C-alpha cells in the first residue's frame, strides 16, 4: 500500500475535480511549490494511486445516447469462465464499466449504444453467442444524473498518515 499523507490527499482531491490545473494552480491550492506538486503527482501515478487521467465525454455529443445497466449471470462460476468473461469485458468497446459482483448476478455492466437497434446487435454478438452466459437483464438509463469517478477523500483518514 502506498505511503500517503495529507498533502497527497489534497492533491488527489484537486485533480479529481479538475485534472487540467497547472502545477502553479495546484501549488496554491495545496500550499506546495509547483515542482513539489509535479513530483508528488508523478509518484502517485507511478504507484498506481492515480490510475488514469481522463475526460468525461458527453454521450450525446458522440452519438452514443443510449446507456444500459446490464446484470449478467454465468452458467457456472468456475475460474476459467469468470476469467474468460472478464477478458471479453475488457476487450469490448461498448462496455464502459464492468464489475464482478456478489448477489443475484455475477457481473454488472454499463453498456453504451447508438440506438436500441445497435444494442440489440450488441446483445446478439456479446451475450447470445457466448455459451458461458446463463442470462442477462437490461435496464435502460432514462437520465444520466451524475457522471464522475471522484472518490470522497478524507485527509483525516488513517490511510493518509501525518504530513
mmCIF file with all atom_site columns, C-alpha atoms in Angstrom:
data_model
loop_
_atom_site.group_PDB
_atom_site.id
_atom_site.type_symbol
_atom_site.label_atom_id
_atom_site.label_alt_id
_atom_site.label_comp_id
_atom_site.label_asym_id
_atom_site.label_entity_id
_atom_site.label_seq_id
_atom_site.pdbx_PDB_ins_code
_atom_site.Cartn_x
_atom_site.Cartn_y
_atom_site.Cartn_z
_atom_site.occupancy
_atom_site.B_iso_or_equiv
_atom_site.pdbx_formal_charge
_atom_site.auth_seq_id
_atom_site.auth_comp_id
_atom_site.auth_asym_id
_atom_site.auth_atom_id
_atom_site.pdbx_PDB_model_num
ATOM 1   C CA . UNK A 1 1   ? 0.000   0.000   0.000   1.00 0.00 ? 1   UNK A CA 1
ATOM 2   C CA . UNK A 1 2   ? 1.455   3.402   -0.945  1.00 0.00 ? 2   UNK A CA 1
ATOM 3   C CA . UNK A 1 3   ? 2.621   5.780   1.770   1.00 0.00 ? 3   UNK A CA 1
ATOM 4   C CA . UNK A 1 4   ? 0.219   8.736   1.506   1.00 0.00 ? 4   UNK A CA 1
ATOM 5   C CA . UNK A 1 5   ? -0.035  11.916  3.532   1.00 0.00 ? 5   UNK A CA 1
ATOM 6   C CA . UNK A 1 6   ? -2.411  14.871  3.874   1.00 0.00 ? 6   UNK A CA 1
ATOM 7   C CA . UNK A 1 7   ? -0.722  16.755  1.038   1.00 0.00 ? 7   UNK A CA 1
ATOM 8   C CA . UNK A 1 8   ? -1.297  13.751  -1.216  1.00 0.00 ? 8   UNK A CA 1
ATOM 9   C CA . UNK A 1 9   ? -4.956  13.795  -0.111  1.00 0.00 ? 9   UNK A CA 1
ATOM 10  C CA . UNK A 1 10  ? -5.252  17.480  -1.023  1.00 0.00 ? 10  UNK A CA 1
ATOM 11  C CA . UNK A 1 11  ? -3.645  16.888  -4.423  1.00 0.00 ? 11  UNK A CA 1
ATOM 12  C CA . UNK A 1 12  ? -5.861  13.897  -5.148  1.00 0.00 ? 12  UNK A CA 1
ATOM 13  C CA . UNK A 1 13  ? -8.953  15.861  -4.214  1.00 0.00 ? 13  UNK A CA 1
ATOM 14  C CA . UNK A 1 14  ? -7.933  18.734  -6.509  1.00 0.00 ? 14  UNK A CA 1
ATOM 15  C CA . UNK A 1 15  ? -7.011  16.654  -9.576  1.00 0.00 ? 15  UNK A CA 1
ATOM 16  C CA . UNK A 1 16  ? -10.166 14.535  -9.272  1.00 0.00 ? 16  UNK A CA 1
ATOM 17  C CA . UNK A 1 17  ? -12.227 17.680  -9.683  1.00 0.00 ? 17  UNK A CA 1
ATOM 18  C CA . UNK A 1 18  ? -10.065 19.171  -12.434 1.00 0.00 ? 18  UNK A CA 1
ATOM 19  C CA . UNK A 1 19  ? -7.014  17.378  -13.831 1.00 0.00 ? 19  UNK A CA 1
ATOM 20  C CA . UNK A 1 20  ? -6.227  20.327  -16.086 1.00 0.00 ? 20  UNK A CA 1
ATOM 21  C CA . UNK A 1 21  ? -4.985  22.543  -13.253 1.00 0.00 ? 21  UNK A CA 1
ATOM 22  C CA . UNK A 1 22  ? -1.444  23.779  -13.782 1.00 0.00 ? 22  UNK A CA 1
ATOM 23  C CA . UNK A 1 23  ? 1.275   22.980  -11.267 1.00 0.00 ? 23  UNK A CA 1
ATOM 24  C CA . UNK A 1 24  ? 1.137   26.618  -10.185 1.00 0.00 ? 24  UNK A CA 1
ATOM 25  C CA . UNK A 1 25  ? -2.626  26.439  -9.565  1.00 0.00 ? 25  UNK A CA 1
ATOM 26  C CA . UNK A 1 26  ? -2.274  23.140  -7.701  1.00 0.00 ? 26  UNK A CA 1
ATOM 27  C CA . UNK A 1 27  ? 0.549   24.571  -5.613  1.00 0.00 ? 27  UNK A CA 1
ATOM 28  C CA . UNK A 1 28  ? -1.639  27.448  -4.487  1.00 0.00 ? 28  UNK A CA 1
ATOM 29  C CA . UNK A 1 29  ? -4.494  25.099  -3.622  1.00 0.00 ? 29  UNK A CA 1
ATOM 30  C CA . UNK A 1 30  ? -2.426  22.670  -1.554  1.00 0.00 ? 30  UNK A CA 1
ATOM 31  C CA . UNK A 1 31  ? 0.295   25.032  -0.316  1.00 0.00 ? 31  UNK A CA 1
ATOM 32  C CA . UNK A 1 32  ? 3.219   23.408  -2.152  1.00 0.00 ? 32  UNK A CA 1
ATOM 33  C CA . UNK A 1 33  ? 5.648   24.591  -4.783  1.00 0.00 ? 33  UNK A CA 1
ATOM 34  C CA . UNK A 1 34  ? 4.781   23.725  -8.393  1.00 0.00 ? 34  UNK A CA 1
ATOM 35  C CA . UNK A 1 35  ? 7.820   21.437  -8.568  1.00 0.00 ? 35  UNK A CA 1
ATOM 36  C CA . UNK A 1 36  ? 6.773   19.581  -5.399  1.00 0.00 ? 36  UNK A CA 1
ATOM 37  C CA . UNK A 1 37  ? 3.290   19.118  -6.884  1.00 0.00 ? 37  UNK A CA 1
ATOM 38  C CA . UNK A 1 38  ? 4.762   17.665  -10.090 1.00 0.00 ? 38  UNK A CA 1
ATOM 39  C CA . UNK A 1 39  ? 6.991   15.280  -8.098  1.00 0.00 ? 39  UNK A CA 1
ATOM 40  C CA . UNK A 1 40  ? 4.100   14.081  -5.959  1.00 0.00 ? 40  UNK A CA 1
ATOM 41  C CA . UNK A 1 41  ? 1.771   13.593  -8.931  1.00 0.00 ? 41  UNK A CA 1
ATOM 42  C CA . UNK A 1 42  ? 4.474   11.650  -10.766 1.00 0.00 ? 42  UNK A CA 1
ATOM 43  C CA . UNK A 1 43  ? 4.886   9.388   -7.708  1.00 0.00 ? 43  UNK A CA 1
ATOM 44  C CA . UNK A 1 44  ? 1.101   8.952   -7.298  1.00 0.00 ? 44  UNK A CA 1
ATOM 45  C CA . UNK A 1 45  ? 0.853   7.872   -10.947 1.00 0.00 ? 45  UNK A CA 1
ATOM 46  C CA . UNK A 1 46  ? 3.871   5.557   -10.714 1.00 0.00 ? 46  UNK A CA 1
ATOM 47  C CA . UNK A 1 47  ? 2.461   3.894   -7.577  1.00 0.00 ? 47  UNK A CA 1
ATOM 48  C CA . UNK A 1 48  ? -0.925  3.384   -9.244  1.00 0.00 ? 48  UNK A CA 1
ATOM 49  C CA . UNK A 1 49  ? -2.805  5.679   -6.872  1.00 0.00 ? 49  UNK A CA 1
ATOM 50  C CA . UNK A 1 50  ? -3.770  7.736   -9.930  1.00 0.00 ? 50  UNK A CA 1
ATOM 51  C CA . UNK A 1 51  ? -4.758  5.097   -12.461 1.00 0.00 ? 51  UNK A CA 1
ATOM 52  C CA . UNK A 1 52  ? -5.591  7.395   -15.386 1.00 0.00 ? 52  UNK A CA 1
ATOM 53  C CA . UNK A 1 53  ? -6.173  10.991  -16.420 1.00 0.00 ? 53  UNK A CA 1
ATOM 54  C CA . UNK A 1 54  ? -9.361  11.026  -18.459 1.00 0.00 ? 54  UNK A CA 1
ATOM 55  C CA . UNK A 1 55  ? -12.070 13.321  -19.764 1.00 0.00 ? 55  UNK A CA 1
ATOM 56  C CA . UNK A 1 56  ? -15.766 12.654  -19.202 1.00 0.00 ? 56  UNK A CA 1
ATOM 57  C CA . UNK A 1 57  ? -17.308 12.881  -22.664 1.00 0.00 ? 57  UNK A CA 1
ATOM 58  C CA . UNK A 1 58  ? -20.943 13.686  -23.382 1.00 0.00 ? 58  UNK A CA 1
ATOM 59  C CA . UNK A 1 59  ? -22.525 10.504  -24.816 1.00 0.00 ? 59  UNK A CA 1
ATOM 60  C CA . UNK A 1 60  ? -24.957 12.518  -26.927 1.00 0.00 ? 60  UNK A CA 1
ATOM 61  C CA . UNK A 1 61  ? -22.146 14.592  -28.421 1.00 0.00 ? 61  UNK A CA 1
ATOM 62  C CA . UNK A 1 62  ? -20.511 11.451  -29.829 1.00 0.00 ? 62  UNK A CA 1
ATOM 63  C CA . UNK A 1 63  ? -23.713 9.734   -30.942 1.00 0.00 ? 63  UNK A CA 1
ATOM 64  C CA . UNK A 1 64  ? -23.976 7.199   -28.103 1.00 0.00 ? 64  UNK A CA 1
ATOM 65  C CA . UNK A 1 65  ? -27.124 8.444   -26.412 1.00 0.00 ? 65  UNK A CA 1
ATOM 66  C CA . UNK A 1 66  ? -28.396 5.081   -25.119 1.00 0.00 ? 66  UNK A CA 1
ATOM 67  C CA . UNK A 1 67  ? -26.910 3.649   -21.925 1.00 0.00 ? 67  UNK A CA 1
ATOM 68  C CA . UNK A 1 68  ? -27.847 0.374   -20.274 1.00 0.00 ? 68  UNK A CA 1
ATOM 69  C CA . UNK A 1 69  ? -27.106 -1.225  -16.931 1.00 0.00 ? 69  UNK A CA 1
ATOM 70  C CA . UNK A 1 70  ? -26.879 -4.971  -17.549 1.00 0.00 ? 70  UNK A CA 1
ATOM 71  C CA . UNK A 1 71  ? -26.909 -7.732  -14.931 1.00 0.00 ? 71  UNK A CA 1
ATOM 72  C CA . UNK A 1 72  ? -25.194 -10.851 -16.250 1.00 0.00 ? 72  UNK A CA 1
ATOM 73  C CA . UNK A 1 73  ? -25.367 -14.376 -14.852 1.00 0.00 ? 73  UNK A CA 1
ATOM 74  C CA . UNK A 1 74  ? -22.870 -17.018 -15.922 1.00 0.00 ? 74  UNK A CA 1
ATOM 75  C CA . UNK A 1 75  ? -23.716 -20.700 -16.465 1.00 0.00 ? 75  UNK A CA 1
ATOM 76  C CA . UNK A 1 76  ? -21.209 -21.705 -13.799 1.00 0.00 ? 76  UNK A CA 1
ATOM 77  C CA . UNK A 1 77  ? -18.894 -19.777 -11.549 1.00 0.00 ? 77  UNK A CA 1
ATOM 78  C CA . UNK A 1 78  ? -15.672 -21.506 -12.492 1.00 0.00 ? 78  UNK A CA 1
ATOM 79  C CA . UNK A 1 79  ? -12.411 -19.576 -12.523 1.00 0.00 ? 79  UNK A CA 1
ATOM 80  C CA . UNK A 1 80  ? -11.783 -20.164 -16.240 1.00 0.00 ? 80  UNK A CA 1
ATOM 81  C CA . UNK A 1 81  ? -15.310 -18.981 -17.186 1.00 0.00 ? 81  UNK A CA 1
ATOM 82  C CA . UNK A 1 82  ? -15.058 -15.896 -14.962 1.00 0.00 ? 82  UNK A CA 1
ATOM 83  C CA . UNK A 1 83  ? -11.614 -15.053 -16.341 1.00 0.00 ? 83  UNK A CA 1
ATOM 84  C CA . UNK A 1 84  ? -12.793 -15.529 -19.923 1.00 0.00 ? 84  UNK A CA 1
ATOM 85  C CA . UNK A 1 85  ? -15.763 -13.198 -19.352 1.00 0.00 ? 85  UNK A CA 1
ATOM 86  C CA . UNK A 1 86  ? -13.562 -10.587 -17.642 1.00 0.00 ? 86  UNK A CA 1
ATOM 87  C CA . UNK A 1 87  ? -11.329 -10.665 -20.701 1.00 0.00 ? 87  UNK A CA 1
ATOM 88  C CA . UNK A 1 88  ? -14.336 -10.233 -23.011 1.00 0.00 ? 88  UNK A CA 1
ATOM 89  C CA . UNK A 1 89  ? -15.470 -7.217  -20.977 1.00 0.00 ? 89  UNK A CA 1
ATOM 90  C CA . UNK A 1 90  ? -12.037 -5.585  -21.177 1.00 0.00 ? 90  UNK A CA 1
ATOM 91  C CA . UNK A 1 91  ? -11.829 -6.026  -24.950 1.00 0.00 ? 91  UNK A CA 1
ATOM 92  C CA . UNK A 1 92  ? -15.337 -4.804  -25.814 1.00 0.00 ? 92  UNK A CA 1
ATOM 93  C CA . UNK A 1 93  ? -15.622 -1.082  -26.559 1.00 0.00 ? 93  UNK A CA 1
ATOM 94  C CA . UNK A 1 94  ? -19.350 -0.827  -25.830 1.00 0.00 ? 94  UNK A CA 1
ATOM 95  C CA . UNK A 1 95  ? -18.790 -1.977  -22.236 1.00 0.00 ? 95  UNK A CA 1
ATOM 96  C CA . UNK A 1 96  ? -17.781 1.167   -20.404 1.00 0.00 ? 96  UNK A CA 1
ATOM 97  C CA . UNK A 1 97  ? -17.684 -0.257  -16.882 1.00 0.00 ? 97  UNK A CA 1
ATOM 98  C CA . UNK A 1 98  ? -17.696 -3.834  -15.645 1.00 0.00 ? 98  UNK A CA 1
ATOM 99  C CA . UNK A 1 99  ? -17.999 -5.113  -12.088 1.00 0.00 ? 99  UNK A CA 1
ATOM 100 C CA . UNK A 1 100 ? -17.651 -8.701  -10.857 1.00 0.00 ? 100 UNK A CA 1
ATOM 101 C CA . UNK A 1 101 ? -20.190 -8.782  -8.020  1.00 0.00 ? 101 UNK A CA 1
ATOM 102 C CA . UNK A 1 102 ? -21.914 -10.900 -5.398  1.00 0.00 ? 102 UNK A CA 1
ATOM 103 C CA . UNK A 1 103 ? -25.667 -11.318 -5.204  1.00 0.00 ? 103 UNK A CA 1
ATOM 104 C CA . UNK A 1 104 ? -28.282 -12.076 -7.855  1.00 0.00 ? 104 UNK A CA 1
ATOM 105 C CA . UNK A 1 105 ? -25.926 -11.507 -10.802 1.00 0.00 ? 105 UNK A CA 1
ATOM 106 C CA . UNK A 1 106 ? -22.288 -12.356 -11.430 1.00 0.00 ? 106 UNK A CA 1
ATOM 107 C CA . UNK A 1 107 ? -21.440 -9.134  -13.290 1.00 0.00 ? 107 UNK A CA 1
ATOM 108 C CA . UNK A 1 108 ? -22.893 -5.666  -13.653 1.00 0.00 ? 108 UNK A CA 1
ATOM 109 C CA . UNK A 1 109 ? -22.029 -3.835  -16.869 1.00 0.00 ? 109 UNK A CA 1
ATOM 110 C CA . UNK A 1 110 ? -22.563 -0.295  -18.068 1.00 0.00 ? 110 UNK A CA 1
ATOM 111 C CA . UNK A 1 111 ? -23.030 -0.511  -21.830 1.00 0.00 ? 111 UNK A CA 1
ATOM 112 C CA . UNK A 1 112 ? -23.361 2.290   -24.381 1.00 0.00 ? 112 UNK A CA 1
ATOM 113 C CA . UNK A 1 113 ? -25.089 2.164   -27.756 1.00 0.00 ? 113 UNK A CA 1
ATOM 114 C CA . UNK A 1 114 ? -26.131 4.458   -30.586 1.00 0.00 ? 114 UNK A CA 1
ATOM 115 C CA . UNK A 1 115 ? -29.721 3.177   -30.524 1.00 0.00 ? 115 UNK A CA 1
ATOM 116 C CA . UNK A 1 116 ? -31.822 0.300   -29.234 1.00 0.00 ? 116 UNK A CA 1
ATOM 117 C CA . UNK A 1 117 ? -31.254 -1.462  -32.558 1.00 0.00 ? 117 UNK A CA 1
ATOM 118 C CA . UNK A 1 118 ? -27.499 -1.060  -32.022 1.00 0.00 ? 118 UNK A CA 1
ATOM 119 C CA . UNK A 1 119 ? -27.862 -2.508  -28.508 1.00 0.00 ? 119 UNK A CA 1
ATOM 120 C CA . UNK A 1 120 ? -29.849 -5.446  -29.874 1.00 0.00 ? 120 UNK A CA 1
ATOM 121 C CA . UNK A 1 121 ? -26.968 -6.234  -32.273 1.00 0.00 ? 121 UNK A CA 1
ATOM 122 C CA . UNK A 1 122 ? -24.550 -5.979  -29.355 1.00 0.00 ? 122 UNK A CA 1
ATOM 123 C CA . UNK A 1 123 ? -26.618 -8.442  -27.278 1.00 0.00 ? 123 UNK A CA 1
ATOM 124 C CA . UNK A 1 124 ? -26.652 -10.968 -30.122 1.00 0.00 ? 124 UNK A CA 1
ATOM 125 C CA . UNK A 1 125 ? -22.882 -10.762 -30.524 1.00 0.00 ? 125 UNK A CA 1
ATOM 126 C CA . UNK A 1 126 ? -21.835 -10.400 -26.875 1.00 0.00 ? 126 UNK A CA 1
ATOM 127 C CA . UNK A 1 127 ? -24.419 -12.431 -24.929 1.00 0.00 ? 127 UNK A CA 1
ATOM 128 C CA . UNK A 1 128 ? -26.323 -14.839 -27.181 1.00 0.00 ? 128 UNK A CA 1
ATOM 129 C CA . UNK A 1 129 ? -23.214 -16.139 -28.942 1.00 0.00 ? 129 UNK A CA 1
ATOM 130 C CA . UNK A 1 130 ? -21.434 -16.770 -25.620 1.00 0.00 ? 130 UNK A CA 1
ATOM 131 C CA . UNK A 1 131 ? -22.181 -20.261 -24.242 1.00 0.00 ? 131 UNK A CA 1
ATOM 132 C CA . UNK A 1 132 ? -20.916 -19.214 -20.788 1.00 0.00 ? 132 UNK A CA 1
ATOM 133 C CA . UNK A 1 133 ? -23.822 -16.767 -20.335 1.00 0.00 ? 133 UNK A CA 1
ATOM 134 C CA . UNK A 1 134 ? -26.833 -18.148 -18.479 1.00 0.00 ? 134 UNK A CA 1
ATOM 135 C CA . UNK A 1 135 ? -28.826 -14.952 -18.838 1.00 0.00 ? 135 UNK A CA 1
ATOM 136 C CA . UNK A 1 136 ? -28.819 -11.180 -18.654 1.00 0.00 ? 136 UNK A CA 1
ATOM 137 C CA . UNK A 1 137 ? -31.214 -8.461  -17.590 1.00 0.00 ? 137 UNK A CA 1
ATOM 138 C CA . UNK A 1 138 ? -31.099 -4.974  -19.122 1.00 0.00 ? 138 UNK A CA 1
ATOM 139 C CA . UNK A 1 139 ? -32.162 -1.719  -17.533 1.00 0.00 ? 139 UNK A CA 1
ATOM 140 C CA . UNK A 1 140 ? -32.221 1.282   -19.866 1.00 0.00 ? 140 UNK A CA 1
ATOM 141 C CA . UNK A 1 141 ? -30.916 4.516   -18.354 1.00 0.00 ? 141 UNK A CA 1
ATOM 142 C CA . UNK A 1 142 ? -33.510 7.266   -18.687 1.00 0.00 ? 142 UNK A CA 1
ATOM 143 C CA . UNK A 1 143 ? -31.284 10.119  -17.477 1.00 0.00 ? 143 UNK A CA 1
ATOM 144 C CA . UNK A 1 144 ? -27.630 10.330  -16.506 1.00 0.00 ? 144 UNK A CA 1
ATOM 145 C CA . UNK A 1 145 ? -27.896 12.232  -13.234 1.00 0.00 ? 145 UNK A CA 1
ATOM 146 C CA . UNK A 1 146 ? -24.197 12.162  -12.345 1.00 0.00 ? 146 UNK A CA 1
ATOM 147 C CA . UNK A 1 147 ? -21.041 11.134  -14.190 1.00 0.00 ? 147 UNK A CA 1
ATOM 148 C CA . UNK A 1 148 ? -17.955 11.062  -12.016 1.00 0.00 ? 148 UNK A CA 1
ATOM 149 C CA . UNK A 1 149 ? -15.036 8.958   -10.952 1.00 0.00 ? 149 UNK A CA 1
ATOM 150 C CA . UNK A 1 150 ? -14.338 11.242  -7.992  1.00 0.00 ? 150 UNK A CA 1
ATOM 151 C CA . UNK A 1 151 ? -13.745 9.308   -4.776  1.00 0.00 ? 151 UNK A CA 1
ATOM 152 C CA . UNK A 1 152 ? -14.502 11.004  -1.461  1.00 0.00 ? 152 UNK A CA 1
ATOM 153 C CA . UNK A 1 153 ? -11.174 11.756  0.180   1.00 0.00 ? 153 UNK A CA 1
ATOM 154 C CA . UNK A 1 154 ? -10.868 12.460  3.880   1.00 0.00 ? 154 UNK A CA 1
ATOM 155 C CA . UNK A 1 155 ? -7.438  13.776  4.832   1.00 0.00 ? 155 UNK A CA 1
ATOM 156 C CA . UNK A 1 156 ? -8.113  12.624  8.419   1.00 0.00 ? 156 UNK A CA 1
ATOM 157 C CA . UNK A 1 157 ? -8.467  9.012   7.293   1.00 0.00 ? 157 UNK A CA 1
ATOM 158 C CA . UNK A 1 158 ? -5.631  6.853   8.694   1.00 0.00 ? 158 UNK A CA 1
ATOM 159 C CA . UNK A 1 159 ? -4.587  5.926   5.133   1.00 0.00 ? 159 UNK A CA 1
ATOM 160 C CA . UNK A 1 160 ? -3.239  9.495   4.909   1.00 0.00 ? 160 UNK A CA 1
ATOM 161 C CA . UNK A 1 161 ? -0.571  9.457   7.621   1.00 0.00 ? 161 UNK A CA 1
ATOM 162 C CA . UNK A 1 162 ? 0.941   12.622  9.030   1.00 0.00 ? 162 UNK A CA 1
ATOM 163 C CA . UNK A 1 163 ? 2.255   15.294  6.643   1.00 0.00 ? 163 UNK A CA 1
#
